[in-house]
CSV table of C-alpha atoms in Angstrom, one decimal:
chain,number,residue,atom,x,y,z
A,1,MET,CA,-34.7,5.4,31.6
A,2,LYS,CA,-34.5,3.9,28.1
A,3,ASN,CA,-33.4,7.3,26.7
A,4,GLN,CA,-30.9,7.8,29.3
A,5,ASN,CA,-29.2,4.4,28.6
A,6,ALA,CA,-29.2,5.2,24.8
A,7,ARG,CA,-27.3,8.4,25.5
A,8,THR,CA,-24.8,6.8,27.7
A,9,THR,CA,-24.0,3.8,25.4
A,10,LYS,CA,-20.3,3.8,24.5
A,11,PRO,CA,-19.4,3.9,20.8
A,12,ALA,CA,-17.6,0.8,19.5
A,13,ALA,CA,-13.9,1.3,18.6
A,14,HIS,CA,-10.8,-0.6,17.8
A,15,ILE,CA,-7.5,0.6,19.4
A,16,ILE,CA,-4.3,0.1,17.4
A,17,PRO,CA,-1.4,-1.5,19.3
A,18,LYS,CA,1.4,0.9,20.2
A,19,GLU,CA,3.9,-1.3,18.3
A,20,LEU,CA,2.4,-0.2,15.1
A,21,LEU,CA,2.2,3.5,16.0
A,22,GLN,CA,5.7,3.8,17.4
A,23,PRO,CA,7.7,0.9,15.9
A,24,TYR,CA,11.4,0.6,16.2
A,25,ASN,CA,11.5,-1.0,12.7
A,26,PRO,CA,9.4,-0.5,9.5
A,27,VAL,CA,6.1,-2.1,9.7
A,28,THR,CA,6.2,-5.1,7.3
A,29,VAL,CA,3.4,-5.4,4.7
A,30,ASN,CA,2.6,-8.2,2.2
A,31,LEU,CA,0.7,-6.9,-0.8
A,32,ILE,CA,-0.9,-9.8,-2.8
A,33,GLY,CA,-1.8,-8.8,-6.4
A,34,ALA,CA,-0.2,-6.2,-8.7
A,35,GLY,CA,-3.1,-5.6,-11.1
A,36,GLY,CA,-5.6,-2.8,-11.3
A,37,THR,CA,-6.1,-2.4,-7.6
A,38,GLY,CA,-2.8,-3.7,-6.4
A,39,GLY,CA,-0.8,-1.2,-8.5
A,40,GLN,CA,-2.8,1.7,-7.2
A,41,VAL,CA,-2.4,0.4,-3.5
A,42,LEU,CA,1.3,0.1,-3.9
A,43,THR,CA,1.5,3.8,-5.1
A,44,ALA,CA,-0.6,4.8,-2.0
A,45,LEU,CA,1.7,2.8,0.3
A,46,ALA,CA,4.8,4.5,-1.1
A,47,ARG,CA,3.2,7.9,-0.5
A,48,MET,CA,2.2,6.8,3.0
A,49,ASN,CA,5.7,5.5,3.8
A,50,HIS,CA,7.2,8.7,2.7
A,51,SER,CA,4.8,10.8,4.9
A,52,LEU,CA,5.1,8.5,7.9
A,53,ILE,CA,8.9,8.8,7.9
A,54,ALA,CA,8.6,12.6,7.7
A,55,LEU,CA,6.4,12.5,10.8
A,56,GLY,CA,9.0,10.5,12.8
A,57,HIS,CA,7.5,7.0,12.2
A,58,ALA,CA,9.8,4.1,11.1
A,59,GLY,CA,7.7,3.7,7.9
A,60,LEU,CA,6.8,0.5,5.9
A,61,PHE,CA,8.5,-2.4,4.2
A,62,VAL,CA,6.5,-3.8,1.4
A,63,ARG,CA,6.7,-7.1,-0.5
A,64,ILE,CA,4.4,-7.5,-3.5
A,65,PHE,CA,3.3,-10.9,-4.8
A,66,ASP,CA,2.2,-11.7,-8.3
A,67,ASP,CA,3.2,-14.2,-11.0
A,68,ASP,CA,1.4,-12.5,-13.9
A,69,THR,CA,3.0,-10.5,-16.7
A,70,VAL,CA,2.1,-7.2,-18.4
A,71,SER,CA,-0.1,-7.6,-21.4
A,72,PRO,CA,-1.4,-5.1,-24.0
A,73,ALA,CA,-4.8,-5.3,-22.4
A,74,ASN,CA,-3.4,-4.0,-19.1
A,75,LEU,CA,-2.2,-0.8,-20.5
A,76,GLY,CA,-4.3,2.3,-19.6
A,77,ARG,CA,-6.4,0.8,-16.9
A,78,GLN,CA,-3.4,-0.5,-14.9
A,79,LEU,CA,-0.2,1.4,-14.2
A,80,PHE,CA,2.0,-0.1,-16.9
A,81,THR,CA,3.6,1.3,-20.0
A,82,THR,CA,4.3,-0.3,-23.4
A,83,SER,CA,8.0,-0.8,-22.5
A,84,GLU,CA,7.0,-3.0,-19.6
A,85,THR,CA,4.9,-5.4,-21.7
A,86,GLY,CA,6.0,-8.9,-21.0
A,87,GLN,CA,7.6,-8.1,-17.6
A,88,PHE,CA,6.4,-9.4,-14.3
A,89,LYS,CA,3.9,-6.9,-13.0
A,90,SER,CA,5.4,-7.1,-9.5
A,91,VAL,CA,8.9,-6.4,-10.8
A,92,ALA,CA,7.8,-3.4,-13.0
A,93,LEU,CA,5.8,-1.7,-10.2
A,94,ILE,CA,8.5,-2.3,-7.5
A,95,ASN,CA,11.4,-1.1,-9.7
A,96,ARG,CA,9.4,2.1,-10.5
A,97,ILE,CA,8.6,2.8,-6.8
A,98,ASN,CA,12.1,2.1,-5.7
A,99,ARG,CA,13.6,4.4,-8.1
A,100,PHE,CA,11.1,7.2,-7.5
A,101,PHE,CA,11.0,7.0,-3.6
A,102,GLY,CA,14.4,5.5,-2.9
A,103,THR,CA,12.9,2.5,-1.1
A,104,ASN,CA,14.2,-1.1,-1.1
A,105,TRP,CA,10.9,-2.9,-1.4
A,106,LYS,CA,10.8,-6.4,-2.9
A,107,ALA,CA,8.9,-8.2,-5.7
A,108,GLU,CA,8.0,-11.8,-5.7
A,109,THR,CA,7.1,-13.4,-9.0
A,110,TYR,CA,4.9,-16.1,-7.9
A,111,GLN,CA,1.4,-16.5,-6.4
A,112,TYR,CA,0.8,-16.1,-2.7
A,113,SER,CA,-0.2,-19.7,-1.7
A,114,ARG,CA,0.2,-22.1,1.1
A,115,LYS,CA,2.7,-24.0,-0.9
A,116,THR,CA,4.9,-21.1,-2.1
A,117,THR,CA,4.8,-19.1,1.1
A,118,ILE,CA,5.9,-22.1,3.1
A,119,GLU,CA,8.7,-23.0,0.6
A,120,TYR,CA,10.1,-19.4,0.7
A,121,SER,CA,9.2,-18.7,4.3
A,122,LEU,CA,7.5,-15.4,3.5
A,123,THR,CA,4.1,-15.7,5.1
A,124,SER,CA,5.0,-13.4,8.0
A,125,ALA,CA,4.1,-9.7,7.8
A,126,THR,CA,2.3,-7.5,10.2
A,127,ILE,CA,-0.2,-6.3,7.6
A,128,ILE,CA,-1.4,-8.3,4.7
A,129,ILE,CA,-3.3,-6.6,1.8
A,130,SER,CA,-5.0,-8.7,-0.8
A,131,CYS,CA,-6.1,-7.4,-4.2
A,132,VAL,CA,-7.1,-10.5,-6.0
A,133,ASP,CA,-9.9,-11.4,-8.5
A,134,THR,CA,-11.2,-14.7,-7.3
A,135,VAL,CA,-13.0,-16.1,-4.4
A,136,GLN,CA,-10.7,-19.1,-4.3
A,137,ALA,CA,-7.7,-17.0,-3.9
A,138,ARG,CA,-9.3,-15.3,-0.9
A,139,PHE,CA,-10.1,-18.5,0.8
A,140,GLU,CA,-6.5,-19.8,0.3
A,141,ILE,CA,-5.1,-16.5,1.7
A,142,ALA,CA,-7.3,-16.8,4.7
A,143,GLN,CA,-6.1,-20.4,5.2
A,144,VAL,CA,-2.4,-19.3,4.9
A,145,LEU,CA,-2.9,-16.3,7.4
A,146,SER,CA,-4.9,-18.3,10.0
A,147,GLN,CA,-2.2,-20.9,10.0
A,148,SER,CA,0.6,-18.3,10.0
A,149,ALA,CA,-1.0,-16.3,12.9
A,150,LYS,CA,-0.9,-19.4,15.1
A,151,ASN,CA,2.7,-20.3,14.4
A,152,HIS,CA,4.4,-16.9,14.4
A,153,TYR,CA,5.2,-14.9,17.5
A,154,SER,CA,7.9,-12.7,16.2
A,155,ARG,CA,7.5,-8.8,15.6
A,156,ASP,CA,6.4,-9.7,12.0
A,157,ARG,CA,3.5,-11.8,13.1
A,158,GLY,CA,0.3,-11.1,11.2
A,159,MET,CA,-2.1,-8.7,12.9
A,160,TYR,CA,-4.3,-7.2,10.1
A,161,TRP,CA,-5.7,-8.3,6.8
A,162,MET,CA,-7.1,-5.8,4.4
A,163,ASP,CA,-9.1,-7.1,1.4
A,164,PHE,CA,-10.1,-5.3,-1.7
A,165,GLY,CA,-12.6,-6.6,-4.1
A,166,ASN,CA,-14.6,-5.2,-6.9
A,167,SER,CA,-16.9,-5.8,-9.9
A,168,ARG,CA,-17.4,-3.3,-12.7
A,169,ASN,CA,-18.7,-0.3,-10.8
A,170,ASN,CA,-18.9,-1.5,-7.2
A,171,GLY,CA,-16.4,-2.6,-4.7
A,172,GLN,CA,-15.5,-3.1,-1.1
A,173,VAL,CA,-12.5,-2.9,1.2
A,174,ILE,CA,-12.7,-4.7,4.6
A,175,LEU,CA,-10.2,-4.8,7.4
A,176,SER,CA,-9.9,-7.9,9.6
A,177,THR,CA,-7.7,-8.9,12.5
A,178,LEU,CA,-5.8,-12.1,12.6
A,179,GLY,CA,-6.8,-13.2,16.0
A,180,LYS,CA,-7.5,-11.0,19.1
A,181,ILE,CA,-5.7,-7.6,19.4
A,182,PRO,CA,-5.3,-6.7,23.1
A,183,GLN,CA,-7.3,-3.6,23.9
A,184,PRO,CA,-6.8,-1.0,26.7
A,185,VAL,CA,-9.5,-0.2,29.2
A,186,SER,CA,-11.4,2.8,28.1
A,187,GLU,CA,-14.0,5.0,29.7
A,188,ARG,CA,-15.1,6.6,26.5
A,189,PHE,CA,-15.3,3.7,24.1
A,190,ARG,CA,-16.4,0.0,24.0
A,191,THR,CA,-13.2,-1.4,22.6
A,192,VAL,CA,-13.4,-4.3,20.2
A,193,ASP,CA,-10.5,-6.8,20.0
A,194,THR,CA,-11.6,-8.9,17.0
A,195,LEU,CA,-12.6,-7.8,13.5
A,196,PRO,CA,-14.1,-10.8,11.7
A,197,LEU,CA,-12.4,-12.3,8.5
A,198,ILE,CA,-14.2,-11.6,5.3
A,199,THR,CA,-14.1,-15.3,4.5
A,200,ASN,CA,-16.1,-16.0,7.6
A,201,GLU,CA,-18.5,-13.0,7.6
A,202,PHE,CA,-19.4,-13.2,4.0
A,203,ASN,CA,-18.8,-16.9,3.4
A,204,ASP,CA,-22.1,-17.7,1.8
A,205,LEU,CA,-22.1,-14.7,-0.4
A,206,MET,CA,-18.5,-15.4,-1.6
A,207,GLU,CA,-19.2,-18.9,-2.4
A,208,GLY,CA,-22.1,-17.9,-4.7
A,209,ALA,CA,-20.2,-15.0,-6.4
A,210,ASP,CA,-19.8,-14.8,-10.1
A,211,GLN,CA,-16.3,-15.8,-11.4
A,212,ASN,CA,-16.3,-14.0,-14.7
A,213,ASN,CA,-13.2,-12.0,-13.7
A,214,GLU,CA,-11.2,-15.2,-13.8
A,215,VAL,CA,-11.1,-14.9,-17.8
A,216,PRO,CA,-8.3,-12.7,-18.9
A,217,SER,CA,-9.2,-9.8,-21.3
A,218,CYS,CA,-7.6,-9.6,-24.8
A,219,SER,CA,-7.9,-5.8,-25.1
A,220,LEU,CA,-8.4,-2.8,-23.0
A,221,ALA,CA,-11.9,-2.3,-24.4
A,222,GLU,CA,-12.9,-5.8,-23.3
A,223,ALA,CA,-11.3,-5.2,-19.9
A,224,LEU,CA,-13.4,-2.1,-19.4
A,225,THR,CA,-16.6,-4.0,-19.8
A,226,LYS,CA,-15.6,-6.0,-16.7
A,227,GLN,CA,-14.1,-3.2,-14.6
A,228,ASP,CA,-14.7,0.6,-15.0
A,229,LEU,CA,-11.7,2.7,-15.6
A,230,TYR,CA,-11.7,4.4,-12.1
A,231,ILE,CA,-13.1,1.8,-9.8
A,232,ASN,CA,-9.6,0.4,-8.8
A,233,SER,CA,-8.1,3.8,-8.0
A,234,ALA,CA,-11.3,5.0,-6.2
A,235,LEU,CA,-11.3,1.9,-4.0
A,236,ALA,CA,-7.5,1.9,-3.5
A,237,ASN,CA,-7.7,5.5,-2.1
A,238,CYS,CA,-10.5,4.6,0.2
A,239,GLY,CA,-8.5,1.6,1.6
A,240,ALA,CA,-5.4,3.7,1.9
A,241,SER,CA,-7.3,6.3,3.7
A,242,LEU,CA,-8.4,3.8,6.3
A,243,LEU,CA,-4.9,2.5,6.8
A,244,TRP,CA,-3.6,6.0,7.1
A,245,GLN,CA,-6.2,6.6,9.8
A,246,LEU,CA,-5.0,3.5,11.5
A,247,PHE,CA,-1.4,4.8,11.7
A,248,ARG,CA,-2.1,8.5,12.4
A,249,GLU,CA,-5.0,8.4,14.8
A,250,GLY,CA,-4.5,5.0,16.4
A,251,ILE,CA,-8.2,4.3,16.7
A,252,LEU,CA,-10.8,3.1,14.2
A,253,PHE,CA,-14.6,3.4,14.2
A,254,ASN,CA,-15.1,1.9,10.8
A,255,ARG,CA,-13.4,-1.2,9.4
A,256,GLY,CA,-14.1,-0.7,5.8
A,257,LEU,CA,-16.7,0.4,3.3
A,258,PHE,CA,-18.9,-0.5,0.3
A,259,LEU,CA,-18.4,1.7,-2.8
A,260,ASN,CA,-20.8,2.3,-5.7
A,261,LEU,CA,-19.0,4.4,-8.1
A,262,GLN,CA,-21.9,4.5,-10.6
A,263,ASP,CA,-24.2,6.3,-8.0
A,264,PHE,CA,-21.3,7.9,-6.1
A,265,ARG,CA,-22.3,6.2,-2.8
A,266,ALA,CA,-20.0,4.9,-0.1
A,267,GLN,CA,-21.4,3.0,2.8
A,268,PRO,CA,-19.0,2.6,5.8
A,269,MET,CA,-18.8,-0.7,7.8
A,270,ARG,CA,-19.0,0.4,11.5
A,271,ILE,CA,-17.2,-1.5,14.0
A,272,ALA,CA,-19.7,-3.3,16.2
């Protein structure tokens, strides 16, 4: 009897709402951070938008937030050129994407925080992607998103939060829901309507995390002692693949992964 029950247990899955799979308007995305990972994610989103439109989808509308400017230490590891030194990272990246792909995406030259997002009324987006360096920034983003999810009921209400984080050779990308996402009745799957926030699930671990990445680097060589050359792009591609699966397949069995680039190991996070 025990073996029979094990064979008949439904696999856990999260079903994506139809409004994201067949939207009338582009799906709004707030990308927070235009550094090593954020720049790679933005490029992946532009490719995804182009491909979605070719497949009959309404595509994406992306707004990127970052108040930092390009420094010589950013060149090489991040997607900037010498001619962009001194420019806002968000502006440099968005201008390049808009020229290349013909999009009309927007850059915001300030931090994504409770104060600024309320002041400029820009908290609302269907998907929020954070690529920030500090634990404090993640907790503030979580606070903004939790409050925004309670107060917004428009088509741009927050539904998903994807967070990227990494150390020198390791990283993770985790997808969360901002509240419950109604799930259809399924005979094949045990549908899960809530994916926990990273700030709740890993609260103790995050509070004890090392904050060395807060100190800016003075050179590329120094920056590479903190983050390896390809950890950002590898992690960005993994997260983009998860987001692509969300749009193309409409069902998720994993909600993220832990990546160890030194040992070339990836550990998926199963939906439970």
